[in-house]
Short mmCIF file of C-alpha atoms in Angstrom, two decimals:
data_model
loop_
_atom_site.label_atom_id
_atom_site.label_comp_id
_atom_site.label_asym_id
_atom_site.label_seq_id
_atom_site.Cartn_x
_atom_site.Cartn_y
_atom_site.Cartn_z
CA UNK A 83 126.02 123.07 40.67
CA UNK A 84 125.33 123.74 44.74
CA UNK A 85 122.00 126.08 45.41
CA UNK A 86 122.73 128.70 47.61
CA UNK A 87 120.75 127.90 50.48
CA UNK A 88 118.33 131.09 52.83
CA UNK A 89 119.41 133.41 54.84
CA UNK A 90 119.89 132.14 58.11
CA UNK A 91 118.00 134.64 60.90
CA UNK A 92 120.06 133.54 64.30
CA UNK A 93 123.19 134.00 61.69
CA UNK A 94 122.09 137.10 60.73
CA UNK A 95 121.55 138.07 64.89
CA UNK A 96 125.12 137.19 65.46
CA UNK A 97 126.97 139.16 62.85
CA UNK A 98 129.45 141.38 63.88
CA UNK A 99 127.15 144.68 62.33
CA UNK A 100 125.80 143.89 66.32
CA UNK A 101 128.36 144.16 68.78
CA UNK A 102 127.72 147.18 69.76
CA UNK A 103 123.86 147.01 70.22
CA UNK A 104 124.98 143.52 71.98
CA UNK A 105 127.21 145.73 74.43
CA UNK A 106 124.11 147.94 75.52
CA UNK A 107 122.01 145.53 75.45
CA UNK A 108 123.73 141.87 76.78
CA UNK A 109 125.24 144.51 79.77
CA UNK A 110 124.55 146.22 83.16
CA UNK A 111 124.84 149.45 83.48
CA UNK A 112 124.81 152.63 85.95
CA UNK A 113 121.71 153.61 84.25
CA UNK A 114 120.09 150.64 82.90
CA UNK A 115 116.27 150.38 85.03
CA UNK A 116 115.47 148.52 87.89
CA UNK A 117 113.52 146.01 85.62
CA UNK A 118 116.18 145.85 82.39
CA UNK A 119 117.61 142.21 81.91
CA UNK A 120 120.73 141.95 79.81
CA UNK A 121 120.00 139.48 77.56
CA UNK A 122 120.55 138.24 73.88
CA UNK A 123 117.10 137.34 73.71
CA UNK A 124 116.49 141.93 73.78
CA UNK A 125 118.43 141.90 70.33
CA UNK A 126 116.48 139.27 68.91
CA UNK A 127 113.41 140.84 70.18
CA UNK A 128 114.08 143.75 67.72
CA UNK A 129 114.58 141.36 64.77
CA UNK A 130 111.81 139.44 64.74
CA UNK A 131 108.84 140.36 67.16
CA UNK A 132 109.50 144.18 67.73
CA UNK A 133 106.87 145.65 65.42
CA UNK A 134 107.05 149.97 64.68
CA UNK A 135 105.05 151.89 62.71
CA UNK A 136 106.49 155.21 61.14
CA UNK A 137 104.27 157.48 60.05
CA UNK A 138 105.45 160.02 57.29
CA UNK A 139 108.41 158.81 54.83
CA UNK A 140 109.29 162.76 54.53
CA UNK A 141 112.55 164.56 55.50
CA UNK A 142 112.32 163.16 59.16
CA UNK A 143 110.44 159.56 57.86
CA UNK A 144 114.15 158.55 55.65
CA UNK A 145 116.14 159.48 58.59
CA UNK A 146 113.83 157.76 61.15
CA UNK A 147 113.57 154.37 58.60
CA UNK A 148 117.62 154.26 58.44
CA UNK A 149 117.92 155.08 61.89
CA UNK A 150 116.30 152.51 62.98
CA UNK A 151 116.82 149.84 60.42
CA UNK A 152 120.39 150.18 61.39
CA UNK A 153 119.65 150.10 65.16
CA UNK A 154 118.69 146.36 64.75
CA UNK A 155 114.81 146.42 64.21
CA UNK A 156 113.65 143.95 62.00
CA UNK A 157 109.35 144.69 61.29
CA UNK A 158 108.71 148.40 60.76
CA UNK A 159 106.04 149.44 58.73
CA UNK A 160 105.48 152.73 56.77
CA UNK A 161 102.57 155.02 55.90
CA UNK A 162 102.68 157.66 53.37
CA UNK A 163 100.01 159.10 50.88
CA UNK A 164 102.12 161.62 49.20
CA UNK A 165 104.30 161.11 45.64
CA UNK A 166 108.48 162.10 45.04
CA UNK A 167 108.88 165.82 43.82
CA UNK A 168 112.10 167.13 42.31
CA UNK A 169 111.90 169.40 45.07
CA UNK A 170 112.17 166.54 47.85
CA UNK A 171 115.65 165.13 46.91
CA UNK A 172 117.85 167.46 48.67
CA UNK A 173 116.79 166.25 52.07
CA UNK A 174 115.20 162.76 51.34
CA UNK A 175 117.47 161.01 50.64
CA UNK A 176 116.10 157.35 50.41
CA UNK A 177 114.97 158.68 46.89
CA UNK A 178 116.55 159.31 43.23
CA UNK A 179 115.83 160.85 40.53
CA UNK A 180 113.76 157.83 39.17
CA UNK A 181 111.13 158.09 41.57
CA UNK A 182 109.71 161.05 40.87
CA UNK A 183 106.11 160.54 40.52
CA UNK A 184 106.05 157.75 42.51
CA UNK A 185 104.82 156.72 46.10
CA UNK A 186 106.97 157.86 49.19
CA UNK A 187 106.60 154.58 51.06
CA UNK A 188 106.86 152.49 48.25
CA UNK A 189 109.99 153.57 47.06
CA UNK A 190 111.73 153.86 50.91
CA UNK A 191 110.58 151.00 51.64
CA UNK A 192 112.16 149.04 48.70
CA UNK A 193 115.40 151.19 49.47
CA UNK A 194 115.36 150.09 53.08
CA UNK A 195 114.88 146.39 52.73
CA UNK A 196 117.33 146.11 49.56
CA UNK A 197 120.23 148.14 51.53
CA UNK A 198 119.64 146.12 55.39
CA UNK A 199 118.78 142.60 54.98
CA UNK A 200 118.07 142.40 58.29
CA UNK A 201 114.91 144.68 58.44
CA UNK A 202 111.48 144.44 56.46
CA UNK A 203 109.80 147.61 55.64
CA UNK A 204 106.08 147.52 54.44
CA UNK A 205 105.18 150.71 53.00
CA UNK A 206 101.38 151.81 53.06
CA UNK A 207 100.44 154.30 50.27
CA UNK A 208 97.21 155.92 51.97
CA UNK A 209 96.20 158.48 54.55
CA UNK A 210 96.09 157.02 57.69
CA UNK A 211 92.87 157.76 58.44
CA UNK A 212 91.96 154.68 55.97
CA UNK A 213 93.00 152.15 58.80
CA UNK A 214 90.79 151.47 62.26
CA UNK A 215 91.91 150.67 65.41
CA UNK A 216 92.44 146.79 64.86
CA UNK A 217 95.57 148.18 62.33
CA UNK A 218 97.39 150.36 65.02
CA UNK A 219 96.57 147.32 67.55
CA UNK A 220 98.94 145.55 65.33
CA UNK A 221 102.17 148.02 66.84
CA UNK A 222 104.06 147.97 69.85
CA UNK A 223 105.42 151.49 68.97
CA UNK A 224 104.18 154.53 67.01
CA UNK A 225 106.70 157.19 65.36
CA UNK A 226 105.74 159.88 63.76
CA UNK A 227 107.29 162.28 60.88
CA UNK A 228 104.29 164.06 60.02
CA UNK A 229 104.28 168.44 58.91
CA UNK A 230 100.70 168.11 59.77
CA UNK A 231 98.95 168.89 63.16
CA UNK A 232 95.49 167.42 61.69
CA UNK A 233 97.39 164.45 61.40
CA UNK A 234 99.09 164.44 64.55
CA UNK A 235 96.08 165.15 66.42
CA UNK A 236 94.30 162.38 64.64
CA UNK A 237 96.91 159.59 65.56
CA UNK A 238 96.66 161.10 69.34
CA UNK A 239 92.81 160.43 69.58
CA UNK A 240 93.25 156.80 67.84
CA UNK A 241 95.16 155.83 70.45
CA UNK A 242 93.43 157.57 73.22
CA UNK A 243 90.48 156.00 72.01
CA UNK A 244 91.92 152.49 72.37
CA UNK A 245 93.05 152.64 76.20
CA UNK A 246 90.73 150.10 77.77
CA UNK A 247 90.15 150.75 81.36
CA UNK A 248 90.24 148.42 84.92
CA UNK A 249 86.82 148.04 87.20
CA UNK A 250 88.44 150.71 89.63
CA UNK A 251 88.80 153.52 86.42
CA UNK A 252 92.48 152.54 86.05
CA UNK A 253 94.22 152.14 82.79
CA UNK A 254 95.14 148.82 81.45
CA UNK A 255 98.89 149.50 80.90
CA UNK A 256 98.74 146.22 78.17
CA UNK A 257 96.46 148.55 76.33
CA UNK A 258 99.07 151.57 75.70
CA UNK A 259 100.77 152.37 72.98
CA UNK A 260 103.80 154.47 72.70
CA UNK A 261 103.55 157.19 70.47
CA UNK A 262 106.98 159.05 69.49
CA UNK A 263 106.81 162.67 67.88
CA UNK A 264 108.86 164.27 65.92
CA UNK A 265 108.82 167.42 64.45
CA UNK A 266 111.25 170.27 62.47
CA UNK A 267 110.80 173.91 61.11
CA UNK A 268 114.33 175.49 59.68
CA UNK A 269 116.75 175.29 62.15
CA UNK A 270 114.40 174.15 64.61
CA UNK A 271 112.81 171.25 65.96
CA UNK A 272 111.21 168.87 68.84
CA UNK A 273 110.63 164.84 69.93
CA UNK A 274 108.38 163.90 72.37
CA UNK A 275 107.60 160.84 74.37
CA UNK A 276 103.77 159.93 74.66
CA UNK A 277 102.29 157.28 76.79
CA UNK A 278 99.00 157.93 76.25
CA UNK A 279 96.35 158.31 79.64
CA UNK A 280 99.73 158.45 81.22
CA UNK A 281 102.01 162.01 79.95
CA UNK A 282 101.10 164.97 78.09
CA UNK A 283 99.19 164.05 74.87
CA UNK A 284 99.24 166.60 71.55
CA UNK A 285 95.94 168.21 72.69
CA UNK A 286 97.48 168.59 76.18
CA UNK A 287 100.20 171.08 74.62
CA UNK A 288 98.22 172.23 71.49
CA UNK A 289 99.10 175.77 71.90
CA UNK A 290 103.13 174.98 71.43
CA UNK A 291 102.13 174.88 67.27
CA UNK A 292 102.21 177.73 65.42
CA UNK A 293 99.21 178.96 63.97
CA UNK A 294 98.26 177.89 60.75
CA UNK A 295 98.32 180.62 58.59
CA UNK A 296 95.38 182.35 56.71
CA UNK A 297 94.22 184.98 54.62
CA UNK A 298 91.43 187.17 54.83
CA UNK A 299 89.07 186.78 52.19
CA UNK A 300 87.76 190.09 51.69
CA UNK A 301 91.44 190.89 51.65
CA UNK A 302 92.30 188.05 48.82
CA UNK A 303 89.36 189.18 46.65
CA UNK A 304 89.28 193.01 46.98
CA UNK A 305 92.56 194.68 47.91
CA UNK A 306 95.56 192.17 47.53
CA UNK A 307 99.36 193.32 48.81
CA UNK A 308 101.06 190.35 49.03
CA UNK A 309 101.90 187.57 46.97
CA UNK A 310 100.25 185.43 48.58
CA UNK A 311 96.98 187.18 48.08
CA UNK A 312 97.51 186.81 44.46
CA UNK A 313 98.01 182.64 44.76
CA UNK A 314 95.24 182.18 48.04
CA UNK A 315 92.73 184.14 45.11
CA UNK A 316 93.58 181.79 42.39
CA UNK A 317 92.96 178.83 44.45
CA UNK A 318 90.32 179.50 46.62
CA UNK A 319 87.86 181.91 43.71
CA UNK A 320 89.38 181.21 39.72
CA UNK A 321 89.75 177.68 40.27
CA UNK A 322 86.44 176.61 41.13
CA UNK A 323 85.29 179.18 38.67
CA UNK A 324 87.25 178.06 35.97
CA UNK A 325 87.88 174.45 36.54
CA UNK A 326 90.61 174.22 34.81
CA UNK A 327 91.10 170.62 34.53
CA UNK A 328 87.53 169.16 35.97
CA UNK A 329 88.78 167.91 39.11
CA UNK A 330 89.48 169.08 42.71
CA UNK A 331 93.05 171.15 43.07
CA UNK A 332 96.05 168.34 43.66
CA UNK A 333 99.09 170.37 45.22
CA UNK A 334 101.19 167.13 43.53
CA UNK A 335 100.25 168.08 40.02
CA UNK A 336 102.65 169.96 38.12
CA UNK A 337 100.14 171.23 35.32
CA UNK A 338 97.89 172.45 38.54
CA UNK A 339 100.57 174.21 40.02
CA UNK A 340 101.58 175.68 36.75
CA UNK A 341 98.15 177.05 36.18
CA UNK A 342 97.74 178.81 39.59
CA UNK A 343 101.25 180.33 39.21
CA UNK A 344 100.49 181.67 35.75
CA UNK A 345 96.80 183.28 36.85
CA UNK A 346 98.65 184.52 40.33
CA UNK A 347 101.19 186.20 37.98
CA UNK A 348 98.64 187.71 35.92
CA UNK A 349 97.26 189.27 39.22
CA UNK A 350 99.92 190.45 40.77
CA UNK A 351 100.58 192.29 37.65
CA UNK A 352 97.33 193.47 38.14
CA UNK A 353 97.84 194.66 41.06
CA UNK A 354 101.63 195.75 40.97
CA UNK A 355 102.66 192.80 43.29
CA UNK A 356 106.37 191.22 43.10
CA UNK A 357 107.29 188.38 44.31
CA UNK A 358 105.18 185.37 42.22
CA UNK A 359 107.62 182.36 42.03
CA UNK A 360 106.87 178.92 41.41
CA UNK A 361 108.35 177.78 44.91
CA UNK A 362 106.15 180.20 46.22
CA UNK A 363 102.92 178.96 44.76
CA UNK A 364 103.92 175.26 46.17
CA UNK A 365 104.58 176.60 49.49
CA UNK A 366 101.09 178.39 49.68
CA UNK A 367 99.04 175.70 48.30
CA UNK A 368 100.59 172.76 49.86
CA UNK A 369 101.47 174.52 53.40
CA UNK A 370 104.93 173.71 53.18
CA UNK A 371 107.58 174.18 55.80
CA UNK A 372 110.94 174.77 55.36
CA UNK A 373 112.98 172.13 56.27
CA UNK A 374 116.73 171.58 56.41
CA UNK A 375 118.25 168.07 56.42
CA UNK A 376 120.58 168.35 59.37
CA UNK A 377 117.76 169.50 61.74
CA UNK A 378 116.09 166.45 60.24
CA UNK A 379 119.06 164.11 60.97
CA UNK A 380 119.25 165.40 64.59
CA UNK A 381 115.21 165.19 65.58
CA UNK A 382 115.08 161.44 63.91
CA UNK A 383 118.13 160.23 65.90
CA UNK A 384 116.76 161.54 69.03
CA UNK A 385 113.07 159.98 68.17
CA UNK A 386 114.75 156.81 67.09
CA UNK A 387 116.90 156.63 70.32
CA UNK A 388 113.39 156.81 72.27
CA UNK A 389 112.04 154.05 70.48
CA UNK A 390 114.97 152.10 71.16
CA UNK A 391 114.76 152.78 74.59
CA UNK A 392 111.14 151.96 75.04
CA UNK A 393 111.55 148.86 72.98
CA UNK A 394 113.80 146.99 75.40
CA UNK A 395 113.78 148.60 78.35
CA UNK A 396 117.27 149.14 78.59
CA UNK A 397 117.32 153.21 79.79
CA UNK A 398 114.63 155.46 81.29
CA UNK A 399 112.63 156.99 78.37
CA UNK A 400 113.09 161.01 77.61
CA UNK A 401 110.05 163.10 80.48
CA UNK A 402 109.08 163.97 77.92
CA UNK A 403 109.94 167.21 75.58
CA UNK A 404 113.19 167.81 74.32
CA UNK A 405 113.49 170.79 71.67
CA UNK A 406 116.43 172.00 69.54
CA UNK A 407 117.73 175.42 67.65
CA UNK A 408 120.79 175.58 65.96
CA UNK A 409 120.02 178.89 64.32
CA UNK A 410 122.84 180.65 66.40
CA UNK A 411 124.73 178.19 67.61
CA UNK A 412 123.38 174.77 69.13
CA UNK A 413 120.69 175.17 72.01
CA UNK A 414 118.72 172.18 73.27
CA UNK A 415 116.74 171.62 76.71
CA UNK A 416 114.64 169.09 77.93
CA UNK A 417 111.33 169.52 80.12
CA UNK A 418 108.22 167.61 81.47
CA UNK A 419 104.94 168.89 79.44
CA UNK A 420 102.45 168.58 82.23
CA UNK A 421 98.98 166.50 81.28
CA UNK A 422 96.42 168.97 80.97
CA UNK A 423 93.31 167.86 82.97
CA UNK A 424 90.78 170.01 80.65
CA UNK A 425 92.56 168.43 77.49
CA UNK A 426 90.34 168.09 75.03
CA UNK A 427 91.37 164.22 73.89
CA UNK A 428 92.76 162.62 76.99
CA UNK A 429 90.42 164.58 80.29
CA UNK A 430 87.49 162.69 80.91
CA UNK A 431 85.92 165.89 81.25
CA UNK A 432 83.41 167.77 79.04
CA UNK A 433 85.39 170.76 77.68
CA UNK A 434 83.44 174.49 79.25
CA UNK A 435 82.68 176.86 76.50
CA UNK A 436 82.46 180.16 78.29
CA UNK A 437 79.24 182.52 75.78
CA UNK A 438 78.83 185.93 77.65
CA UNK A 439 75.29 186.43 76.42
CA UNK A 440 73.48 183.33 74.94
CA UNK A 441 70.86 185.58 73.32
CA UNK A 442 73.65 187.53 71.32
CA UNK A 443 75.98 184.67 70.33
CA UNK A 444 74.92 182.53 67.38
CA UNK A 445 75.81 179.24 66.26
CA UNK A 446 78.35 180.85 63.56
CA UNK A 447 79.77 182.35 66.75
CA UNK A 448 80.50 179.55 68.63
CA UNK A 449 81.99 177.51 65.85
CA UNK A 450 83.99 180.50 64.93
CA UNK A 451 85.30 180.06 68.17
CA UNK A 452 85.77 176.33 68.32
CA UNK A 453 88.09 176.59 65.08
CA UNK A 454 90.25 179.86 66.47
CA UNK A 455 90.46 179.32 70.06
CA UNK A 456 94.21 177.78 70.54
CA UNK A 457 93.03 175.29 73.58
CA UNK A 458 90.46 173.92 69.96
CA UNK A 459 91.74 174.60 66.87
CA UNK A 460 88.98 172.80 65.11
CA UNK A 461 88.40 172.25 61.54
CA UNK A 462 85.14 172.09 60.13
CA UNK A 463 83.02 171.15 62.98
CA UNK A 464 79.48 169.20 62.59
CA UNK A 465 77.61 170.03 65.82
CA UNK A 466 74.59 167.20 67.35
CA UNK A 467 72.55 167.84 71.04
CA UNK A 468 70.10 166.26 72.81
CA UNK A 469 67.14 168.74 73.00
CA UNK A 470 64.87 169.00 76.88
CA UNK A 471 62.57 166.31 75.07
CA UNK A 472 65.56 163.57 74.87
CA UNK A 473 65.41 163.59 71.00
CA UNK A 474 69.04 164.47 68.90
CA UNK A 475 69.32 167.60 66.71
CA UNK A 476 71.48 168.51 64.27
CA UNK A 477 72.74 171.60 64.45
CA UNK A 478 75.03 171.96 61.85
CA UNK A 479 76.53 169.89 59.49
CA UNK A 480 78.67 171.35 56.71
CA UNK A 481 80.21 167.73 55.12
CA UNK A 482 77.04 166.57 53.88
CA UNK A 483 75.21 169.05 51.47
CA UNK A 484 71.83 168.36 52.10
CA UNK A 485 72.27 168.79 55.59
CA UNK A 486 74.65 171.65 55.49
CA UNK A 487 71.95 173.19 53.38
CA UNK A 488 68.79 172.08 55.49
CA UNK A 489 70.54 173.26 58.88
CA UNK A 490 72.72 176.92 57.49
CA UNK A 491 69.50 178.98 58.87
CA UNK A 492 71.22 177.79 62.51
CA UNK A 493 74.40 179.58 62.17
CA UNK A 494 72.71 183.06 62.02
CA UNK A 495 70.10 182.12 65.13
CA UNK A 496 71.64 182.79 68.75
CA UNK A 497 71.76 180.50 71.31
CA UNK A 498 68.49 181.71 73.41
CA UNK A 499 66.78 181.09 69.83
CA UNK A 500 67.82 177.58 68.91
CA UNK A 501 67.04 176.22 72.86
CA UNK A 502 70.21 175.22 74.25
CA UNK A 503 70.29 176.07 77.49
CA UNK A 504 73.26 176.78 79.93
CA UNK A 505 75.05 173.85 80.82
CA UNK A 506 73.61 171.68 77.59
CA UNK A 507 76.50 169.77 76.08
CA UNK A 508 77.06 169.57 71.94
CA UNK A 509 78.74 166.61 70.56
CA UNK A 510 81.31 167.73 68.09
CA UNK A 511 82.89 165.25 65.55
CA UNK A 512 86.01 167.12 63.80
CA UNK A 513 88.59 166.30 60.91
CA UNK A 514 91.14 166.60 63.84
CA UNK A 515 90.10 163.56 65.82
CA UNK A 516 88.75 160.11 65.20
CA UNK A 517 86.09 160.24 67.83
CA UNK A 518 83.48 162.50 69.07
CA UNK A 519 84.46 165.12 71.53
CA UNK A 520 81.93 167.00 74.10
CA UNK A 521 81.21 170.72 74.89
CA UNK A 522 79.26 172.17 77.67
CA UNK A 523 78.33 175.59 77.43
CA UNK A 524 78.83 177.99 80.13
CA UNK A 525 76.63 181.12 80.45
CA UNK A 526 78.15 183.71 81.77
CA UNK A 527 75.32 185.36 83.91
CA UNK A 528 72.73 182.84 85.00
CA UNK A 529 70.74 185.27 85.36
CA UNK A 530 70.27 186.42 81.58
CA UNK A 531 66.79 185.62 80.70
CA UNK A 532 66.59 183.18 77.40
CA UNK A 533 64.46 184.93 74.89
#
């Protein structure tokens, strides 16, 4: 009895599955670049060396792993933290029934490499804040299929942060990494191409998101009209009241979602509120954006198509943001988002914070505004100085609760009170970026005498 011998790789690279990647990319053409050599060695390159890390095995991260499985890349790698819901498998389709309950990347990347022998997925079930630079070092390209603009925003200052830089203040082009962005909302949606210290970076263009959404509180707790009110109350007062089940909220639990929708029905009864579905419940606690699978399909292909492109050189990558709406009809434009030299993550620059009166404007004030200006959009911000006498102070730290309670009296002191003078700079460290960023603050009149 003969033992079927291994796979052969160079077999595998000449298959027939490749002739057309073998046309593009063993050719000329009118618009291949000045530097593009037609070569088989290109399509071996994606086999075996080409390494791509997709981040997000969502709606857009199945499409963008087939995509590019079937475009010939052999080493892509994915990252996931999130578990299957019933409610995923209309659009992600990598997953069945089966696999509800378990982990996203897990189960598309066993789908992938069991479906295209050619390409090895390795999935990664964690937040990608769990990995340092020396992991995203690993990657010549970065993808990403994320609904989150912490997230987004988070990848953008990792790889900002590992540029390394010539004598003469240049960039050391070996030290770039591609990042590729895709995003969807309905009928909508966008890809980007980032070379980062090079093209517009997510800060650079932060004011293209929409606004996250939120609820007064005084609102939720005292004179509800939407449903919304009703679920926002349950999960931000009742449930760390009640503790229903002794542990933080998970929007992935079905018995915690079933508990805020039954105590957001009984208010809205309450209250004479319609509107209380399950569906709705998910959507508020977990942020959830409506997503169709054909605006999916269409954003993936055109992020995939830019990673094939930057991988081998073969065609001029997209400058740099191309957007797409097929809610009447099909509309889609391209344009050059312009680097922002006050960007928060990629200007050299210490960001100005303009106060009008530093003897008015507290601390509270000037994190208020760090978290709702659009050009900031910060999280929970922990704020450090160096005082006249070249020693560091805290000035607020909410993460920690010793500290948070030790430094609270700041937030209701102004400005002229706590010492910091005009032009001082605060070093802010934010859920929204993997490194420290700097403020200077600005007084408006000079003249204003510091109390």
């Amino acid at each position: 009895m003969s033992v079927a011998s291994p796979p052969n790789p160079s077999l595998a690279l000449q298959s027939k599955r490749w002739n057309g990647l073998r046309h593009v990319l063993e050719r000329e053409g009118l618009f291949c670049k000045d530097d593009f050599t037609p070569s088989p060695d290109n399509l071996e390159f994606l086999q075996t060396k080409c390494k791509v890390l997709i981040i997000g095995a969502g709606g857009l991260g199945c499409e963008l792993l087939k995509d590019l499985a079937l475009m010939g890349f052999g080493d892509l790698h994915v990252i996931d933290m999130d578990i299957i819901e019933l409610s995923n498998l209309n659009r992600q389709f990598l997953f069945r029934r089966t696999d509800i309950g378990a982990s996203k990347a897990e189960c598309a990347a066993r789908f992938i490499n069991n479906r295209v022998p050619t390409c090895k997925v390795t999935p990664h079930f964690c937040k990608i804040q769990d990995f340092d630079e020396s992991f995203y070092q690993k990657f010549h390209i970065i993808v990403c299929g994320l609904d989150s603009i912490v997230a987004r925003r988070w990848i953008n200052g990792m790889l900002l942060s590992m540029l390394r830089y010539e004598e003469d203040n240049s960039i050391d082009v070996a030290s770039i990494i591609p990042m590729i962005d895709g995003g969807t909302e309905g009928f909508k949606g966008n890809a980007r191409v980032i070379l980062p210290g090079f093209t517009a970076c997510i800060e650079c263009t932060l004011d293209l998101f929409p606004p996250q959404v939120n609820y007064p509180l005084c609102t939720i707790a005292n004179t509800p009209r939407l449903p919304e009110h009703c679920v926002e109350y349950v999960k931000l007062i009742q449930w760390d009241k009640e503790s229903p089940f002794g542990a933080p909220l998970d929007g992935d639990d079905p018995q915690h979602i079933a508990w805020i929708y039954e105590r957001a029905q009984e208010r809205a009864n309450q209250f004479n509120i319609s509107g209380i579905t399950y569906r709705l419940v998910q959507g508020v606690i977990k942020h959830i954006i409506p997503a169709v699978a054909s605006t999916n399909a269409v954003i993936a292909a055109a992020c995939a198509m830019e990673v094939f492109k930057l991988a081998t050189s073969c065609y001029d990558s997209m400058a740099n943001y191309f957007n797409f709406n097929d809610l009447d009809g099909i509309y889609s434009y391209t344009y050059e988002a312009e680097k922002s030299d006050s960007c928060l993550a990629c200007s050299n620059a210490p960001q100005l914070l303009t106060i009008e009166d530093p003897n008015t404007t507290t601390l509270e004030d000037v994190i208020k505004e760090l978290c709702e200006l659009p050009r900031f959009q910060l999280k929970s911000p922990a704020l450090t100085t160096v005082m006249a006498d070249g020693k560091q102070r805290t000035l607020y730290l909410a993460s920690v609760k010793s500290i948070e309670e030790a430094t609270r009296k700041n937030l209701t002191q102004s400005l002229g009170e706590l010492g910091l003078q005009d032009g001082q700079q605060l070093t802010i460290t934010d859920v929204t970026s993997p490194t420290a960023i700097t403020i200077q603050l600005k007084y408006q009149a000079n003249e204003i005498e510091m109390s």
